[in-house]
């Protein structure tokens, strides 16, 4: 009897002696876990160093290529091409008017023969209008071909450091520029003729009986008159063009950060403009966040404050299970089901009043944004629910004791107190969305163009490309160490800084949200 109380204590001490590691083992465990942490830090530093080294090496290389592009005369040809592309935009408006005209006639039940007869005047006008810029196009191609040979020689010399076989030691920049500048009177004459012809053709615009087409026709007339009035500006740009002016590093940086074109091997020259990719990423992220915040935060509030235990036990695993779905599966769902469903619904007559409806492209920013919202909801839900759980219970008890209802306590006491943690959850959700690759690559449409925000909310239904999508799409096709290769790394640097800033802001807000600690 006397020894029985001490026997269990002795057995417990023996068991603890067998399970708890001694000082030597503790040192080994600390070294093991500390070594893992050190390896993680080293790998992170190496990745960051390699990313910035390759990315920042892009700008000197791009500056050199831009200078060769200017000295060879290719920049002159690009200025002429800008005018021709503006004309082609007008031609595209005419094609769009005819397409809408055909859709209207089909909706009225007209036969193919009747549609062809009724749209024949517009088709003839499109043909006549398109022929006006043929001389300008031929001039641009001739100047481009003249400068392209010099530009290729300069590129080869910059890569290899020596002239190609059969070439002389010097590149005749001056001779090429003199030949190009000698054609300037021809360009002036072509522009004068184009201005006269356009003013004449605008007077013969066919009458459209469909009321829905009149706003499109008025927009075309207004844009065509503005184009005609701006033709002298293109001549002034060419007259002031200075091929001898060097390209500074700052100009190369500005061209990358604020450029609106991403064109690879365009007449031997590549344009790397970040703006359409950044705009696409922000548009898709904005759509995703606008959808994910109400669902994620709302579900967190309901589950934590209002749901019964059985409901909470069902809702939480279902939402958290979404994180287990591979992003490529969600992307396939967007291509095969969701995008097609949205486009089909948009063609319903009673939904035509919505901005952007009917949707022309099933793969667009809205499709990608909705699917990214689905992926962001678990992150926002889990972290928001955790922030609400950290609010001290005494806050709710005091509110209820003063006579407030459960709903009033939740919305006026609990949620405002946890708002910093909820904002942190939303920012982490944004970081999750903006770094996603597979869904946007499959569902965003991959059109490298800044959306037309003059359409208002309808811009959400236009195809876009994103920062992550361009890296995934083009990295496997580039030569290591080339300018295109380093341009993609520079996009990666921008994405890295963007996500780093978002996560840093979320962590700062999270520290201030630790209520009662």
Short mmCIF file of N, CA and C in Angstrom, two decimals, residues 363-427:
data_model
loop_
_atom_site.label_atom_id
_atom_site.label_comp_id
_atom_site.label_asym_id
_atom_site.label_seq_id
_atom_site.Cartn_x
_atom_site.Cartn_y
_atom_site.Cartn_z
N UNK A 363 -13.43 33.18 -74.30
CA UNK A 363 -12.25 33.26 -73.45
C UNK A 363 -11.87 34.73 -73.32
N UNK A 364 -12.07 35.29 -72.14
CA UNK A 364 -11.86 36.71 -71.94
C UNK A 364 -11.52 36.97 -70.48
N UNK A 365 -11.36 38.23 -70.13
CA UNK A 365 -10.98 38.59 -68.76
C UNK A 365 -12.03 38.17 -67.74
N UNK A 366 -13.31 38.26 -68.11
CA UNK A 366 -14.37 37.89 -67.17
C UNK A 366 -14.34 36.40 -66.87
N UNK A 367 -14.16 35.57 -67.89
CA UNK A 367 -14.08 34.13 -67.67
C UNK A 367 -12.93 33.78 -66.74
N UNK A 368 -11.74 34.32 -67.02
CA UNK A 368 -10.59 34.05 -66.17
C UNK A 368 -10.79 34.61 -64.77
N UNK A 369 -11.37 35.81 -64.66
CA UNK A 369 -11.57 36.42 -63.35
C UNK A 369 -12.52 35.62 -62.48
N UNK A 370 -13.59 35.09 -63.05
CA UNK A 370 -14.54 34.28 -62.27
C UNK A 370 -13.87 33.02 -61.75
N UNK A 371 -13.07 32.37 -62.56
CA UNK A 371 -12.41 31.14 -62.13
C UNK A 371 -11.33 31.43 -61.09
N UNK A 372 -10.63 32.54 -61.24
CA UNK A 372 -9.64 32.92 -60.23
C UNK A 372 -10.33 33.29 -58.91
N UNK A 373 -11.53 33.87 -59.00
CA UNK A 373 -12.29 34.15 -57.78
C UNK A 373 -12.60 32.85 -57.04
N UNK A 374 -12.95 31.81 -57.79
CA UNK A 374 -13.21 30.51 -57.17
C UNK A 374 -11.97 30.00 -56.43
N UNK A 375 -10.78 30.24 -57.00
CA UNK A 375 -9.56 29.79 -56.37
C UNK A 375 -9.15 30.66 -55.18
N UNK A 376 -9.56 31.93 -55.19
CA UNK A 376 -9.19 32.84 -54.10
C UNK A 376 -10.12 32.74 -52.91
N UNK A 377 -11.33 32.26 -53.11
CA UNK A 377 -12.31 32.21 -52.02
C UNK A 377 -11.80 31.40 -50.82
N UNK A 378 -11.20 30.22 -50.98
CA UNK A 378 -10.72 29.49 -49.80
C UNK A 378 -9.70 30.28 -48.98
N UNK A 379 -8.78 30.98 -49.65
CA UNK A 379 -7.78 31.78 -48.92
C UNK A 379 -8.45 32.89 -48.13
N UNK A 380 -9.34 33.64 -48.78
CA UNK A 380 -10.02 34.75 -48.10
C UNK A 380 -10.92 34.21 -46.98
N UNK A 381 -11.61 33.11 -47.24
CA UNK A 381 -12.51 32.53 -46.25
C UNK A 381 -11.75 32.08 -45.00
N UNK A 382 -10.70 31.31 -45.19
CA UNK A 382 -9.97 30.75 -44.06
C UNK A 382 -9.35 31.83 -43.19
N UNK A 383 -8.67 32.80 -43.83
CA UNK A 383 -8.00 33.84 -43.06
C UNK A 383 -8.99 34.82 -42.43
N UNK A 384 -10.09 35.11 -43.12
CA UNK A 384 -11.11 35.98 -42.53
C UNK A 384 -11.78 35.31 -41.34
N UNK A 385 -12.05 34.03 -41.47
CA UNK A 385 -12.67 33.30 -40.36
C UNK A 385 -11.74 33.25 -39.16
N UNK A 386 -10.44 33.13 -39.43
CA UNK A 386 -9.46 33.14 -38.35
C UNK A 386 -9.39 34.51 -37.68
N UNK A 387 -9.48 35.58 -38.47
CA UNK A 387 -9.46 36.94 -37.91
C UNK A 387 -10.69 37.19 -37.04
N UNK A 388 -11.84 36.70 -37.47
CA UNK A 388 -13.06 36.87 -36.67
C UNK A 388 -12.97 36.05 -35.38
N UNK A 389 -12.36 34.87 -35.46
CA UNK A 389 -12.23 34.03 -34.26
C UNK A 389 -11.32 34.66 -33.22
N UNK A 390 -10.38 35.52 -33.64
CA UNK A 390 -9.45 36.13 -32.70
C UNK A 390 -10.06 37.29 -31.92
N UNK A 391 -11.25 37.73 -32.29
CA UNK A 391 -11.90 38.80 -31.53
C UNK A 391 -12.27 38.26 -30.15
N UNK A 392 -11.85 38.92 -29.08
CA UNK A 392 -12.15 38.41 -27.72
C UNK A 392 -13.65 38.20 -27.50
N UNK A 393 -13.99 37.09 -26.82
CA UNK A 393 -15.39 36.76 -26.59
C UNK A 393 -16.09 37.82 -25.76
N UNK A 394 -15.36 38.53 -24.92
CA UNK A 394 -15.97 39.52 -24.04
C UNK A 394 -16.64 40.62 -24.83
N UNK A 395 -16.16 40.91 -26.05
CA UNK A 395 -16.78 41.93 -26.88
C UNK A 395 -18.21 41.55 -27.22
N UNK A 396 -18.40 40.31 -27.69
CA UNK A 396 -19.74 39.84 -28.05
C UNK A 396 -20.62 39.71 -26.82
N UNK A 397 -20.07 39.20 -25.73
CA UNK A 397 -20.88 39.02 -24.52
C UNK A 397 -21.35 40.37 -23.99
N UNK A 398 -20.49 41.37 -24.03
CA UNK A 398 -20.88 42.69 -23.55
C UNK A 398 -21.97 43.29 -24.43
N UNK A 399 -21.86 43.12 -25.74
CA UNK A 399 -22.87 43.65 -26.64
C UNK A 399 -24.22 42.97 -26.42
N UNK A 400 -24.19 41.65 -26.29
CA UNK A 400 -25.44 40.92 -26.04
C UNK A 400 -26.05 41.30 -24.70
N UNK A 401 -25.20 41.51 -23.69
CA UNK A 401 -25.71 41.89 -22.37
C UNK A 401 -26.39 43.26 -22.39
N UNK A 402 -25.99 44.12 -23.32
CA UNK A 402 -26.60 45.44 -23.42
C UNK A 402 -27.87 45.43 -24.26
N UNK A 403 -28.27 44.25 -24.76
CA UNK A 403 -29.54 44.13 -25.46
C UNK A 403 -29.43 44.06 -26.97
N UNK A 404 -28.24 44.06 -27.54
CA UNK A 404 -28.10 43.95 -28.99
C UNK A 404 -28.42 42.54 -29.46
N UNK A 405 -28.94 42.43 -30.66
CA UNK A 405 -29.20 41.11 -31.23
C UNK A 405 -27.90 40.49 -31.72
N UNK A 406 -27.99 39.21 -32.05
CA UNK A 406 -26.79 38.51 -32.53
C UNK A 406 -26.30 39.12 -33.85
N UNK A 407 -27.24 39.47 -34.73
CA UNK A 407 -26.86 40.06 -36.01
C UNK A 407 -26.22 41.43 -35.80
N UNK A 408 -26.82 42.26 -34.93
CA UNK A 408 -26.24 43.57 -34.66
C UNK A 408 -24.84 43.46 -34.05
N UNK A 409 -24.68 42.50 -33.14
CA UNK A 409 -23.36 42.29 -32.54
C UNK A 409 -22.33 41.90 -33.58
N UNK A 410 -22.73 41.03 -34.49
CA UNK A 410 -21.81 40.57 -35.53
C UNK A 410 -21.39 41.70 -36.46
N UNK A 411 -22.37 42.47 -36.95
CA UNK A 411 -22.09 43.46 -37.97
C UNK A 411 -21.52 44.76 -37.40
N UNK A 412 -21.81 45.09 -36.14
CA UNK A 412 -21.37 46.37 -35.59
C UNK A 412 -20.22 46.24 -34.59
N UNK A 413 -19.97 45.03 -34.10
CA UNK A 413 -18.90 44.85 -33.12
C UNK A 413 -17.82 43.90 -33.65
N UNK A 414 -18.23 42.68 -34.01
CA UNK A 414 -17.25 41.65 -34.37
C UNK A 414 -16.53 42.00 -35.67
N UNK A 415 -17.31 42.28 -36.73
CA UNK A 415 -16.69 42.53 -38.05
C UNK A 415 -15.83 43.80 -38.04
N UNK A 416 -16.30 44.93 -37.49
CA UNK A 416 -15.41 46.11 -37.45
C UNK A 416 -14.13 45.86 -36.66
N UNK A 417 -14.23 45.05 -35.60
CA UNK A 417 -13.02 44.77 -34.82
C UNK A 417 -12.04 43.92 -35.61
N UNK A 418 -12.57 43.02 -36.42
CA UNK A 418 -11.70 42.10 -37.19
C UNK A 418 -11.38 42.62 -38.58
N UNK A 419 -11.72 43.88 -38.88
CA UNK A 419 -11.60 44.36 -40.26
C UNK A 419 -10.15 44.37 -40.73
N UNK A 420 -9.19 44.62 -39.86
CA UNK A 420 -7.78 44.61 -40.28
C UNK A 420 -7.36 43.22 -40.74
N UNK A 421 -7.77 42.21 -39.98
CA UNK A 421 -7.46 40.84 -40.38
C UNK A 421 -8.16 40.45 -41.66
N UNK A 422 -9.38 40.96 -41.87
CA UNK A 422 -10.11 40.66 -43.10
C UNK A 422 -9.43 41.31 -44.29
N UNK A 423 -8.99 42.56 -44.12
CA UNK A 423 -8.26 43.24 -45.20
C UNK A 423 -6.97 42.48 -45.53
N UNK A 424 -6.28 41.99 -44.50
CA UNK A 424 -5.07 41.19 -44.72
C UNK A 424 -5.40 39.93 -45.50
N UNK A 425 -6.53 39.29 -45.18
CA UNK A 425 -6.96 38.09 -45.91
C UNK A 425 -7.23 38.41 -47.38
N UNK A 426 -7.87 39.55 -47.63
CA UNK A 426 -8.17 39.94 -49.01
C UNK A 426 -6.87 40.18 -49.78
N UNK A 427 -5.90 40.86 -49.17
CA UNK A 427 -4.64 41.12 -49.85
C UNK A 427 -3.90 39.83 -50.17
#
